[in-house]
Short mmCIF file of C-alpha atoms and ligand atoms in Angstrom, two decimals:
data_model
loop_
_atom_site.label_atom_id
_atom_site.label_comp_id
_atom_site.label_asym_id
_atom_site.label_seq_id
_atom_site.Cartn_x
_atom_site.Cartn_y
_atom_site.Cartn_z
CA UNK O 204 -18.53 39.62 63.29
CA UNK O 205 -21.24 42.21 63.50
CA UNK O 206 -24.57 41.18 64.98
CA UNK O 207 -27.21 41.49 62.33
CA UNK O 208 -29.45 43.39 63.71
CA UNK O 209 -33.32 41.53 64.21
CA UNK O 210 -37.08 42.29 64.93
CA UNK O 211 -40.01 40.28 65.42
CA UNK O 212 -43.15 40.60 62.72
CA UNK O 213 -46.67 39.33 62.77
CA UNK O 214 -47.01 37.09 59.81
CA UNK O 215 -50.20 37.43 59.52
CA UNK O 216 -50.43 41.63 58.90
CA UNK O 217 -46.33 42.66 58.99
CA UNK O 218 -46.29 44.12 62.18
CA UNK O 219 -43.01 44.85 63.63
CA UNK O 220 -42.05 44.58 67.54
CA UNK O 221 -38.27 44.77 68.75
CA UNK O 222 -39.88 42.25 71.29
CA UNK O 223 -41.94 39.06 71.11
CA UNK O 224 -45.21 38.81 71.62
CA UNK O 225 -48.23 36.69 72.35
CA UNK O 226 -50.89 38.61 70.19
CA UNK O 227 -49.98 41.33 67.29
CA UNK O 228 -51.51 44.40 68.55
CA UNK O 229 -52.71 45.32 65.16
CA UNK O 230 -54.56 42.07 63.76
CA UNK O 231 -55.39 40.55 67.00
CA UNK O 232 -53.65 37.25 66.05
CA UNK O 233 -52.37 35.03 68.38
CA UNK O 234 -48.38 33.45 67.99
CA UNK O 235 -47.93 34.84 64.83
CA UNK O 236 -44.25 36.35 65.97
CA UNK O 237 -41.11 35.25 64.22
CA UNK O 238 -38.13 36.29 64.45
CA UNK O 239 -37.04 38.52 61.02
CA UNK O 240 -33.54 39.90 60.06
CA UNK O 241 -33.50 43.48 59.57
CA UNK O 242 -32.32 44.47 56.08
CA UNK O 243 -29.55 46.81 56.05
CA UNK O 244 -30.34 50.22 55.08
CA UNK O 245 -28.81 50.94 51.62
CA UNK O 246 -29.70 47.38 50.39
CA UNK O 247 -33.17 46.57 48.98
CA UNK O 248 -33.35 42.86 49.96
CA UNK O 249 -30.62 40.47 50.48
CA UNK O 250 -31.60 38.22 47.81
CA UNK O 251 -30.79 40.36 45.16
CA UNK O 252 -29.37 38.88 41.79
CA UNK O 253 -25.82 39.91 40.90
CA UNK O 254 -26.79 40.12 36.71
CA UNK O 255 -29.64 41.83 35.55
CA UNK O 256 -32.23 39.79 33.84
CA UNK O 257 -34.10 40.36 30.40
CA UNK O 258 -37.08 39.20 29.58
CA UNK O 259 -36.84 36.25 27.04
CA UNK O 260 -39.20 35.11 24.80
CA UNK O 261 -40.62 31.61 25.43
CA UNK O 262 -39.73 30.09 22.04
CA UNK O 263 -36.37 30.90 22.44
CA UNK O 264 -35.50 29.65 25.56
CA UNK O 265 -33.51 25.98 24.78
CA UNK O 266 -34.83 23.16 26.38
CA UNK O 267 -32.29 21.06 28.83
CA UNK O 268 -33.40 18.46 30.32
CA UNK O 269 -32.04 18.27 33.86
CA UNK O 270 -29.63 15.84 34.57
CA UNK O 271 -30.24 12.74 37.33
CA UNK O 272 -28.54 10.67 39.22
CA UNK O 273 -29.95 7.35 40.32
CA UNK O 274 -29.62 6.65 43.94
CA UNK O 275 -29.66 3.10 43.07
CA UNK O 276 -32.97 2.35 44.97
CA UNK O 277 -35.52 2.15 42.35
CA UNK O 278 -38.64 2.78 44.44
CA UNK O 279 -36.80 6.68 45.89
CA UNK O 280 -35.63 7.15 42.22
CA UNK O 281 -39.58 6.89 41.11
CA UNK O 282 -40.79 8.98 43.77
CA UNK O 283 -38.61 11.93 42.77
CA UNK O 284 -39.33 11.57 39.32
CA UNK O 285 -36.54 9.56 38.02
CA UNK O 286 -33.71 10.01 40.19
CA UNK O 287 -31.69 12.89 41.98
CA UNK O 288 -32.21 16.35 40.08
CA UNK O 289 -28.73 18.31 40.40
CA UNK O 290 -29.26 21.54 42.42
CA UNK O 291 -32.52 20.65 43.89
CA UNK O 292 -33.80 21.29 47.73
CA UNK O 293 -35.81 18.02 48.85
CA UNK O 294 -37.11 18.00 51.97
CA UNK O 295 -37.83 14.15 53.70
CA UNK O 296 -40.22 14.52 56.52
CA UNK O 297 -41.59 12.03 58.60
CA UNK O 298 -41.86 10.85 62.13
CA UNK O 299 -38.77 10.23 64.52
CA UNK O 300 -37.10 6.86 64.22
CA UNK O 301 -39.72 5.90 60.78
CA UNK O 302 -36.12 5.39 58.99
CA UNK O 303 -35.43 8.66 57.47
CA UNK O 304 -31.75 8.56 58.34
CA UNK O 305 -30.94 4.85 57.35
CA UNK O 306 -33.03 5.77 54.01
CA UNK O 307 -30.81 9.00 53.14
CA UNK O 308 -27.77 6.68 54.20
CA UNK O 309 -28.67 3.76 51.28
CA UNK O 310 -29.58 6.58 49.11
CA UNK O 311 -26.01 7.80 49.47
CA UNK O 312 -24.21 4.35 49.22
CA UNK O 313 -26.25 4.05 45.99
CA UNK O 314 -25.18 7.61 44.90
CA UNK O 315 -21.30 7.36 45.70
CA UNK O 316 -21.60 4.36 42.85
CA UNK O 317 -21.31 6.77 40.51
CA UNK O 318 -20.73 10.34 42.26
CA UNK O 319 -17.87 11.58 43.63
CA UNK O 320 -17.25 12.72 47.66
CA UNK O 321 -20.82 13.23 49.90
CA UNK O 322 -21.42 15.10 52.67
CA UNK O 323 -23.59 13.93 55.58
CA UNK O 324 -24.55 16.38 58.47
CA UNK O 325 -25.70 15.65 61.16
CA UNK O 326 -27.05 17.66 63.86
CA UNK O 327 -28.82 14.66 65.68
CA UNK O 328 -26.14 11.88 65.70
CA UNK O 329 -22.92 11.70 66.45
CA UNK O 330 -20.67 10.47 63.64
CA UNK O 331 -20.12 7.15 65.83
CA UNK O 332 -24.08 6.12 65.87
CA UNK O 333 -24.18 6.88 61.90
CA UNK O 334 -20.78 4.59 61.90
CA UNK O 335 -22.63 2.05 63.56
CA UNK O 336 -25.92 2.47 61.21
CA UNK O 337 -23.32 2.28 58.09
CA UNK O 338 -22.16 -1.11 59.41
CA UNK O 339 -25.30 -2.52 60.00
CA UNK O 340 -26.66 -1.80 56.54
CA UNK O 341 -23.26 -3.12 55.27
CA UNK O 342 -22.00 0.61 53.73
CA UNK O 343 -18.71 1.08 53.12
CA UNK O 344 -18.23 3.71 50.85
CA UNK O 345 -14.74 5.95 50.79
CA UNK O 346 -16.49 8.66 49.61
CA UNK O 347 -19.18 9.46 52.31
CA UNK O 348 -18.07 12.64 54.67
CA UNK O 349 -19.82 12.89 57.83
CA UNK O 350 -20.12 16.18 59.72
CA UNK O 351 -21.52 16.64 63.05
CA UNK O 352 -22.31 20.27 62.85
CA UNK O 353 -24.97 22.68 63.93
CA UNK O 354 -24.34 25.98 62.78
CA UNK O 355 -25.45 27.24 59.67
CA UNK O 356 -22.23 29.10 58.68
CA UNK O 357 -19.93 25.58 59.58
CA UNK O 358 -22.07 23.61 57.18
CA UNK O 359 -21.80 26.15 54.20
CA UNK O 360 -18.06 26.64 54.83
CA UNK O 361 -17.53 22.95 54.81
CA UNK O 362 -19.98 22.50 51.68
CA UNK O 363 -17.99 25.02 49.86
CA UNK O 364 -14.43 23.59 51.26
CA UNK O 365 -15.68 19.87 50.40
CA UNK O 366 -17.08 20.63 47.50
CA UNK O 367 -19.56 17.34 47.95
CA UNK O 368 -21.77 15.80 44.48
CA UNK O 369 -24.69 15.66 47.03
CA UNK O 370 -25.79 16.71 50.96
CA UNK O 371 -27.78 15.71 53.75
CA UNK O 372 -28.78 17.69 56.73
CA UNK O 373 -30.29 15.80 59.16
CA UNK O 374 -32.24 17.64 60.56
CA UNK O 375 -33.00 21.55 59.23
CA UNK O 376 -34.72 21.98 63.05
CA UNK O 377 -31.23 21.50 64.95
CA UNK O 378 -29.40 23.74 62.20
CA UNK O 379 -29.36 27.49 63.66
CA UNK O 380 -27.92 30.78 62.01
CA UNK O 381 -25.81 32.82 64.37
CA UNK O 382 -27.60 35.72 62.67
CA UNK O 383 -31.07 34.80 64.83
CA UNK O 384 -31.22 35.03 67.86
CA UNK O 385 -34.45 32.51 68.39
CA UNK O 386 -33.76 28.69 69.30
CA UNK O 387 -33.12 26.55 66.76
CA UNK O 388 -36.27 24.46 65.23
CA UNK O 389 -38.21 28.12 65.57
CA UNK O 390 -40.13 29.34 62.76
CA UNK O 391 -37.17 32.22 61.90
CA UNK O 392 -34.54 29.81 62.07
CA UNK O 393 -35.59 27.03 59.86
CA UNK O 394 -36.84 29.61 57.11
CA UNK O 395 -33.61 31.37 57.11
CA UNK O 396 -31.73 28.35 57.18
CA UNK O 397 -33.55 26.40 54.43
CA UNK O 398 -33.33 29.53 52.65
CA UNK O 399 -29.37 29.42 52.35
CA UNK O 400 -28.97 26.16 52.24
CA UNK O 401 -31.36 26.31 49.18
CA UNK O 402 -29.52 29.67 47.79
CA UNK O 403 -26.20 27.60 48.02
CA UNK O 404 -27.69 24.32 46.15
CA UNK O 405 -28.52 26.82 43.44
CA UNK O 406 -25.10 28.37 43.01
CA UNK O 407 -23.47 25.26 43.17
CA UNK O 408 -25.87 22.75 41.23
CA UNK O 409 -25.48 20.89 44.67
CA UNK O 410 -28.56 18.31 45.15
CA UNK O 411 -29.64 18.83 49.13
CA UNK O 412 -31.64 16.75 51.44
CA UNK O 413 -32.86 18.15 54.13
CA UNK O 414 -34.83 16.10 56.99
CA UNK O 415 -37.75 17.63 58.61
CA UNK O 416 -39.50 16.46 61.91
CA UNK O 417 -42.92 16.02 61.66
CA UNK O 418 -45.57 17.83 64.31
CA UNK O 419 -48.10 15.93 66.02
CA UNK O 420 -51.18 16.88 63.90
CA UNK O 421 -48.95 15.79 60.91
CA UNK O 422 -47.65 18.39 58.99
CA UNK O 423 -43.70 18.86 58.87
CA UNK O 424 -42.50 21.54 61.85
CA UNK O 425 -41.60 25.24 61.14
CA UNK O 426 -43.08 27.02 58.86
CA UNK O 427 -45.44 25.94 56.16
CA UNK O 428 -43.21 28.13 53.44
CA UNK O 429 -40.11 25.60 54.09
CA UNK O 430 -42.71 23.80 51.65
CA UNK O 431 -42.71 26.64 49.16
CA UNK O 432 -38.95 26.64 49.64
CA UNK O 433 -37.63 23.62 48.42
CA UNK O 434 -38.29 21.60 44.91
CA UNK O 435 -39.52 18.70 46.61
CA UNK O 436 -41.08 17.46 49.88
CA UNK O 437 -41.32 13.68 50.56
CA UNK O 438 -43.28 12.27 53.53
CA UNK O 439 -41.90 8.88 54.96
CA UNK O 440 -45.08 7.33 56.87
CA UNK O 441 -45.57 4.06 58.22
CA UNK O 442 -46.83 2.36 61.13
CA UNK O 443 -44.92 1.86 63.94
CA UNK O 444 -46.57 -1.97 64.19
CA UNK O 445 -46.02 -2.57 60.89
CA UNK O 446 -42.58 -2.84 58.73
CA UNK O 447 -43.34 -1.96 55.73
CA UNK O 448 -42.95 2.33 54.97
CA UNK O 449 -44.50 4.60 52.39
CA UNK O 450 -41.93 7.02 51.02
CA UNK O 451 -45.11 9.62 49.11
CA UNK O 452 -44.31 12.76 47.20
CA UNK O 453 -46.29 15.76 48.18
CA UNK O 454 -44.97 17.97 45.66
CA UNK O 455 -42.17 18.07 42.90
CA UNK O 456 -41.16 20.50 40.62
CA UNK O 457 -39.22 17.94 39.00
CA UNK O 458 -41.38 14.99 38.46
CA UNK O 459 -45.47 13.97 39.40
CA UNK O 460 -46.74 14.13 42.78
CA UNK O 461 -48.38 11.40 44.24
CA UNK O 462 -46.25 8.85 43.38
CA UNK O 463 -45.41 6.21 45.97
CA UNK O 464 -42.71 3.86 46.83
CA UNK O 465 -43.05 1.08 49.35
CA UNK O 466 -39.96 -0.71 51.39
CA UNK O 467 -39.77 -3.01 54.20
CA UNK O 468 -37.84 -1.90 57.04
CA UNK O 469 -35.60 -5.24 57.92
CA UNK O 470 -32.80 -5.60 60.12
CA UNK O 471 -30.40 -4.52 57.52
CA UNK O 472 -32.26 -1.76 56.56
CA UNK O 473 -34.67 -0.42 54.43
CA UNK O 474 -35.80 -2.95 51.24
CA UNK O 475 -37.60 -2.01 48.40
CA UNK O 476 -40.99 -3.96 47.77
CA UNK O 477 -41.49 -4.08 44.07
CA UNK O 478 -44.31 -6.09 44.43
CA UNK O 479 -46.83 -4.45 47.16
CA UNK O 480 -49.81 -5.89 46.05
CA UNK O 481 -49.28 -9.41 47.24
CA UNK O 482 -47.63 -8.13 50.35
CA UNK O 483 -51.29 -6.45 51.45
CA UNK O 484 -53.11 -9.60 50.21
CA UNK O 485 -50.66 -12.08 51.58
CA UNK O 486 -52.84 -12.73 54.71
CA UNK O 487 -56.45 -11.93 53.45
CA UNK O 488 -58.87 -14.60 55.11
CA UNK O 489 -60.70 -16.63 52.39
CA UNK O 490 -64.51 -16.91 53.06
CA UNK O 491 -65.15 -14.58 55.57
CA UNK O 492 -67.55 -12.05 55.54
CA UNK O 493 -66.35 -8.53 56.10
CA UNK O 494 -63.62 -8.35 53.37
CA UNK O 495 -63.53 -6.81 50.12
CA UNK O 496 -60.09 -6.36 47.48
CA UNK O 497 -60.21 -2.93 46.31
CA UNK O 498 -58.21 -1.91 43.21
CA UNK O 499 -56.13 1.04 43.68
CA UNK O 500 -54.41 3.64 42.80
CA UNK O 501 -51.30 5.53 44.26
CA UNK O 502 -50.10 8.11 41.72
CA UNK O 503 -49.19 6.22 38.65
CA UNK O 504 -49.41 2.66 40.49
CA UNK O 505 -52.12 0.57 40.89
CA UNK O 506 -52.31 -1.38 44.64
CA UNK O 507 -54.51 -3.65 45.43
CA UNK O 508 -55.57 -3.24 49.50
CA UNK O 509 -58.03 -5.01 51.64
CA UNK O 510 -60.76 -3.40 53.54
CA UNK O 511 -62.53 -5.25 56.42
CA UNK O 512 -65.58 -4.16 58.29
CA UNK O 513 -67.31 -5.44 61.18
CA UNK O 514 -70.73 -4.67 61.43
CA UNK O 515 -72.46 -6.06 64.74
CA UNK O 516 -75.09 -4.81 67.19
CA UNK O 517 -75.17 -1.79 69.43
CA UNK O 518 -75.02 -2.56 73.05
CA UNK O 519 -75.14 1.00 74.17
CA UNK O 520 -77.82 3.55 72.91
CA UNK O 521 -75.33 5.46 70.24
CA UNK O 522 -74.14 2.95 67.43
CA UNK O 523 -70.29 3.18 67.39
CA UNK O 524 -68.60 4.18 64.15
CA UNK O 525 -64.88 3.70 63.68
CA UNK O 526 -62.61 3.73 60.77
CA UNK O 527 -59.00 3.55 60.38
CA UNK O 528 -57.41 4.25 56.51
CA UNK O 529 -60.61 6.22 55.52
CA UNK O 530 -61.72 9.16 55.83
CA UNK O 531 -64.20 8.91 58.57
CA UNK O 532 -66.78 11.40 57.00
CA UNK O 533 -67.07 9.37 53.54
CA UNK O 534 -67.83 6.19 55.47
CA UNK O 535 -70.59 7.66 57.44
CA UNK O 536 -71.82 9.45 54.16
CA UNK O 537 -71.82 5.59 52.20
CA UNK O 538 -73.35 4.20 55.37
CA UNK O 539 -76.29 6.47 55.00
CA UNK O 540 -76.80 5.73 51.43
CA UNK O 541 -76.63 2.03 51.96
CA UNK O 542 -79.78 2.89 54.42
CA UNK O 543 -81.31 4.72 52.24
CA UNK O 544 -80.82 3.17 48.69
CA UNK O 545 -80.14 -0.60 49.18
CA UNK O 546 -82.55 -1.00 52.21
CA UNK O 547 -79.90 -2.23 54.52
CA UNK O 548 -80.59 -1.53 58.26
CA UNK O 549 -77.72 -0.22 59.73
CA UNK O 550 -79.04 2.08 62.82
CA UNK O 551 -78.73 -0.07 65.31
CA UNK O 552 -75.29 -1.40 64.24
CA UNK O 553 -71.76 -0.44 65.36
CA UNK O 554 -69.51 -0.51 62.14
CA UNK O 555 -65.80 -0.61 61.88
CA UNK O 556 -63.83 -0.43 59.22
CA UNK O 557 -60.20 -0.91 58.60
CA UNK O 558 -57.98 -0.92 55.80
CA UNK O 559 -55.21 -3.99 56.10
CA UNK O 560 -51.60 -3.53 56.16
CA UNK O 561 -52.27 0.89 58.48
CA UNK O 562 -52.58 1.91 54.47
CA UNK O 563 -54.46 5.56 53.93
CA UNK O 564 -56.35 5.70 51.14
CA UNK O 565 -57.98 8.66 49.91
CA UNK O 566 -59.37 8.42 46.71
CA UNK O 567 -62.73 7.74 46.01
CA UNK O 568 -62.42 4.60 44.01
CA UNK O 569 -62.40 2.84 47.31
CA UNK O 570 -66.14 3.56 47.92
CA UNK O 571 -67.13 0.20 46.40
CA UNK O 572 -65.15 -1.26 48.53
CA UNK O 573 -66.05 0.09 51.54
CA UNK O 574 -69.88 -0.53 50.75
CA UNK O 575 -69.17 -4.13 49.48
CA UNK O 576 -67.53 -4.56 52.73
CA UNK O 577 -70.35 -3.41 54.84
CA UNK O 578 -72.73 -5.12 53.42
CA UNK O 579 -70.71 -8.26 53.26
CA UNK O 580 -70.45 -8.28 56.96
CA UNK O 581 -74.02 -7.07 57.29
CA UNK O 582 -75.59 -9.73 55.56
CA UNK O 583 -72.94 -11.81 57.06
CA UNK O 584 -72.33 -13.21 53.07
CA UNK O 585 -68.57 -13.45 51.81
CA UNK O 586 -67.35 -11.54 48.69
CA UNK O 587 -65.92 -14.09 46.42
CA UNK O 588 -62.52 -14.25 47.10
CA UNK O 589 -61.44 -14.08 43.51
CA UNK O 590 -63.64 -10.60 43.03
CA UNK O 591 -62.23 -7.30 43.22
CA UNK O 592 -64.13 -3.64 43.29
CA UNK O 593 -63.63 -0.16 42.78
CA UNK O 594 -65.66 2.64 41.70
CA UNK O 595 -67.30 5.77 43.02
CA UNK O 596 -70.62 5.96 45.05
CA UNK O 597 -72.93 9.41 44.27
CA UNK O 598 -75.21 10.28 47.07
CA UNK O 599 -78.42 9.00 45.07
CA UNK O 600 -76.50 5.47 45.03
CA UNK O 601 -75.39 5.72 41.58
CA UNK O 602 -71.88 3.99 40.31
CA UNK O 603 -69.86 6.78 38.89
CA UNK O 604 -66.48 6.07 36.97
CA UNK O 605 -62.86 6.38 38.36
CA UNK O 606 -59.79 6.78 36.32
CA UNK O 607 -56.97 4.55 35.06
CA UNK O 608 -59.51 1.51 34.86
CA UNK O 609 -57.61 -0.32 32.95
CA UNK O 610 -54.57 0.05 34.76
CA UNK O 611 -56.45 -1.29 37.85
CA UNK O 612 -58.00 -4.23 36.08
CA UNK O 613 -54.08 -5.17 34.91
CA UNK O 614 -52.80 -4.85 38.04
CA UNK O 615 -56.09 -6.96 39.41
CA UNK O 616 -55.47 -9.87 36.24
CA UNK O 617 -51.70 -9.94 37.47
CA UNK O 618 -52.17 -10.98 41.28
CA UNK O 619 -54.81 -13.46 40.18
CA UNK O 620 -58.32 -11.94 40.25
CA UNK O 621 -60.72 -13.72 37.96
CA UNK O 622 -63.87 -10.86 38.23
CA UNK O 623 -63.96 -7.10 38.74
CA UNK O 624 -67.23 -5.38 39.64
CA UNK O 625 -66.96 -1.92 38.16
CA UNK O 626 -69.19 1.34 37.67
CA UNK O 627 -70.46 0.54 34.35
CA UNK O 628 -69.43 3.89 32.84
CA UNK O 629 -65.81 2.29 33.02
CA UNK O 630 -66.83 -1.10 31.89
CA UNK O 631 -68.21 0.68 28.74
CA UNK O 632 -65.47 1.92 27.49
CA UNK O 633 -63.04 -0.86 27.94
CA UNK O 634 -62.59 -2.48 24.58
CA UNK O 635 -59.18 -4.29 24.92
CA UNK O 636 -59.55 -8.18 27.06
CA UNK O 637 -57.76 -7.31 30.13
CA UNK O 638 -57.44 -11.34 31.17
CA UNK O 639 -60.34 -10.58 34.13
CA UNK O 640 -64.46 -11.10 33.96
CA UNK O 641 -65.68 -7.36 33.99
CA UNK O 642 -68.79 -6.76 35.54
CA UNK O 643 -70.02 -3.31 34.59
CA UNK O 644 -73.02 -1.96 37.59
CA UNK O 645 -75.00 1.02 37.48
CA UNK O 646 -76.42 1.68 41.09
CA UNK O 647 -75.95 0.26 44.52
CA UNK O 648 -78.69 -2.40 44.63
CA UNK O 649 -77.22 -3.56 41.17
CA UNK O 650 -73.91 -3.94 42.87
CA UNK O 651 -74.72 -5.34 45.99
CA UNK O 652 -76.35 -8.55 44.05
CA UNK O 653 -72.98 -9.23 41.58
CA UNK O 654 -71.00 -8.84 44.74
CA UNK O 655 -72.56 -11.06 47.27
CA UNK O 656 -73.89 -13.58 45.34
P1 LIG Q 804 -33.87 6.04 61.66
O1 LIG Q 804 -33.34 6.06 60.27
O2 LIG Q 804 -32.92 6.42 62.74
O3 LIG Q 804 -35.17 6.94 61.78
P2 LIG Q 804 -35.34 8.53 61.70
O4 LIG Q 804 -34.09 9.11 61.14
O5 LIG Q 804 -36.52 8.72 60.82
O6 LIG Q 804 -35.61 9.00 63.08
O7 LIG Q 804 -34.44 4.58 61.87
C1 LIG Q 804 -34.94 4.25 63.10
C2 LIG Q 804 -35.55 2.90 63.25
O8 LIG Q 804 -35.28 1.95 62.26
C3 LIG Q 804 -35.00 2.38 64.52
O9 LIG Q 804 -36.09 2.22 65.41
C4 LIG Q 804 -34.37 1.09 64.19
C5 LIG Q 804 -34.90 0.73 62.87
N1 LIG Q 804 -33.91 0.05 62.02
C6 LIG Q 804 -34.13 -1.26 61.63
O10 LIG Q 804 -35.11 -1.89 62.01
N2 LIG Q 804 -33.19 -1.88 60.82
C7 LIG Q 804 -32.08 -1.24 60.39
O11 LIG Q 804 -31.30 -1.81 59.65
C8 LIG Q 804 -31.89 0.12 60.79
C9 LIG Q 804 -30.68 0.87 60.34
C10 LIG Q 804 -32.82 0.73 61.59
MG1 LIG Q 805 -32.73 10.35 62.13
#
């Protein structure tokens, strides 16, 4: 086979070099080499479709609605929007040994239900560890083809020899194109290679999973087009403490982002948790300062989550400030209004706050909570335990409204709350009884009193 030939280019200006290099001579940027193939005189890119394309007009374009296969675990089916989209690039990232394997593996013993053969490969695992996975989460399935390959060129021969209903490649860092000559996992490689993977779903309506590692500040390794890439990227987090995972949609062509699905990872594998709620609120101390229900929301699903604080005083000169499941900026920004519009006196205090159960929440209908919770511990008075918050705090200490209220206050009625303390601009416009004592408030002070009574 002829070597393709290959260059390096700055990615950040185009530059080319036959050579790596630390910084691009022309922009001044630092790293920004990656390894490029060189398109063959004669041909104007490689990508190039075989038919030519008209313009249609919008009207006239039929509407088909794709066609899905459930993987026969409800909580992955809602994440990507209703099940498996045929011909679709998904990309699962997440930290090493959070369960993305064993997940892909009950997705596919819930696919070869009603699928024909599957093809597993894996560039990580020999096929006598996934054996040993498979018996452990009790899979038996005739239909599931494993495939301990690396090269790019073996798994696309193989995917058009098998002809599979469905593929994994765990993971797109230890696949390599013989084309490249960079080491696999570098930038080059994993673009090219999740490029023809994704060119050969396409052709073949062939739904592909491909499992990406995750870097240490977070973000999934290689390069950040991989996302652009592929029709969907899923992030499996967790805590390594806890069991329970978080399986959360970062972007879908075929279905909402944001969505969540919760499981449990037990010794037989990964379970679903239809009911996460109650599994965050299953240890929540009754009558103890410090702790506050929130009411929230994860894409289309309401959760209710716990948020302690401890507030006690400074030994040291600086006051301490540490929070875990927050964003650390809003809770110094709500600590500063509490100072400054409910009077509380909160320089001298270290403050901690946590959010039960290593959730993240980021939206800002926890503020309430976070407040209530401060306070609470502050004042050293309880919330009620049968009370339950959310809403949005302005910088002047007003209340400002959240969406889906009602779906909160539902989801609150359902576990058992018997009050919610809400901005008033959502109590307002509530006219159906949602089966829960609503208690609209309109600035901080007003919410501090129906809260700590
Ligand atoms: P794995 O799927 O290999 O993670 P990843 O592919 O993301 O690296 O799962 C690894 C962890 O899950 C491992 O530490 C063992 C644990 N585990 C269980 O607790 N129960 C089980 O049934 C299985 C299969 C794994
Ligand atoms: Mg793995």
């Amino acid at each position: 086979m002829a070597k393709t030939k290959t260059f390096f280019q700055c990615q950040s200006c185009g530059y080319g070099s036959p050579k790596w290099l630390g910084k691009c001579p022309d922009c001044n940027a630092w790293n920004s080499f990656v390894e490029e193939r060189e398109v063959p005189s004669g041909r104007k890119g490689s990508f190039q479709p075989s038919t030519k394309t008209e313009p249609i007009l919008l009207q006239a374009i039929e509407g088909i609605s794709e066609k899905r296969t459930s993987t026969g675990i409800q909580e992955f089916d809602r994440v990507l929007g209703g099940g498996v989209v045929s011909g679709s690039v998904i990309l699962v990232g997440g930290d090493p040994g959070i369960g993305k394997s064993t997940l892909l593996l009950q997705a596919f013993a819930g696919l070869s239900k009603k699928t024909g053969k599957l093809l597993y490969v894996s560039g990580e695992e020999s096929p006598q560890q996934i054996k040993m996975r498979a018996e452990r989460l009790s899979i038996d399935s005739e239909k599931i083809i494993l495939l301990p390959e690396t090269s790019l060129e073996g798994i696309l021969d193989a995917a058009i020899k098998i002809k599979p209903d469905a593929m994994v490649v765990d993971s797109i860092q230890t696949v390599f194109t013989q084309e490249l000559q960079s080491a696999p996992g570098s930038v080059g490689q994993v673009r090219e290679c999740a490029a023809r993977l994704m060119l050969h779903a396409k052709r073949s309506d062939l739904p592909v999973f491909l499992v990406g590692h995750v870097t240490k500040d977070g973000s999934i390794a290689g390069p950040r087009v991989l996302e652009h890439i592929v029709d969907t990227v899923l992030y499996f987090e967790g805590d390594r403490g806890h069991s329970y995972r978080v399986l959360r949609t970062m972007k879908n062509r075929f279905g909402s982002t944001n969505e969540i699905g919760i499981f449990e990872m037990s010794d037989a594998g990964l379970r679903e948790v239809s009911n996460p709620s109650e599994l965050f609120l299953s240890e929540r101390p009754q009558n103890v300062s410090g702790s506050t229900v929130v009411a929230c929301l994860e894409g289309t699903r309401p959760l209710m989550v716990e948020i302690q604080a401890l507030v006690s005083q400074t030994n040291f000169g600086m006051p301490r400030r540490t929070s875990i499941g927050v964003d650390f900026n809003r809770v110094n920004l709500l600590i500063a209004v509490l100072e400054k519009r409910a009077g509380l006196h909160l320089g001298g205090m270290d403050i901690f706050i946590n959010i039960v159960g290593g959730l993240k929440i980021i939206e800002p209908a926890v503020d309430l909570g976070i407040i209530a919770t401060i306070a609470s511990s502050g004042r050293e008075k309880p919330v009620e335990p049968r009370t339950c918050v959310f809403g949005e705090v302005g910088l002047s200490g007003e209340i400002r409204a959240v969406a889906q209220a009602e779906m909160r206050l539902k989801e609150a009625a359902k576990i058992g709350f018997e009050r919610a303390v809400i901005p008033s601009g959502n109590a307002d416009k509530i006219k159906a009884k949602q089966g829960i004592e609503i208690i609209g408030v309109r600035n901080c002070d007003e919410f501090l009193k129906a809260v700590l009574r």
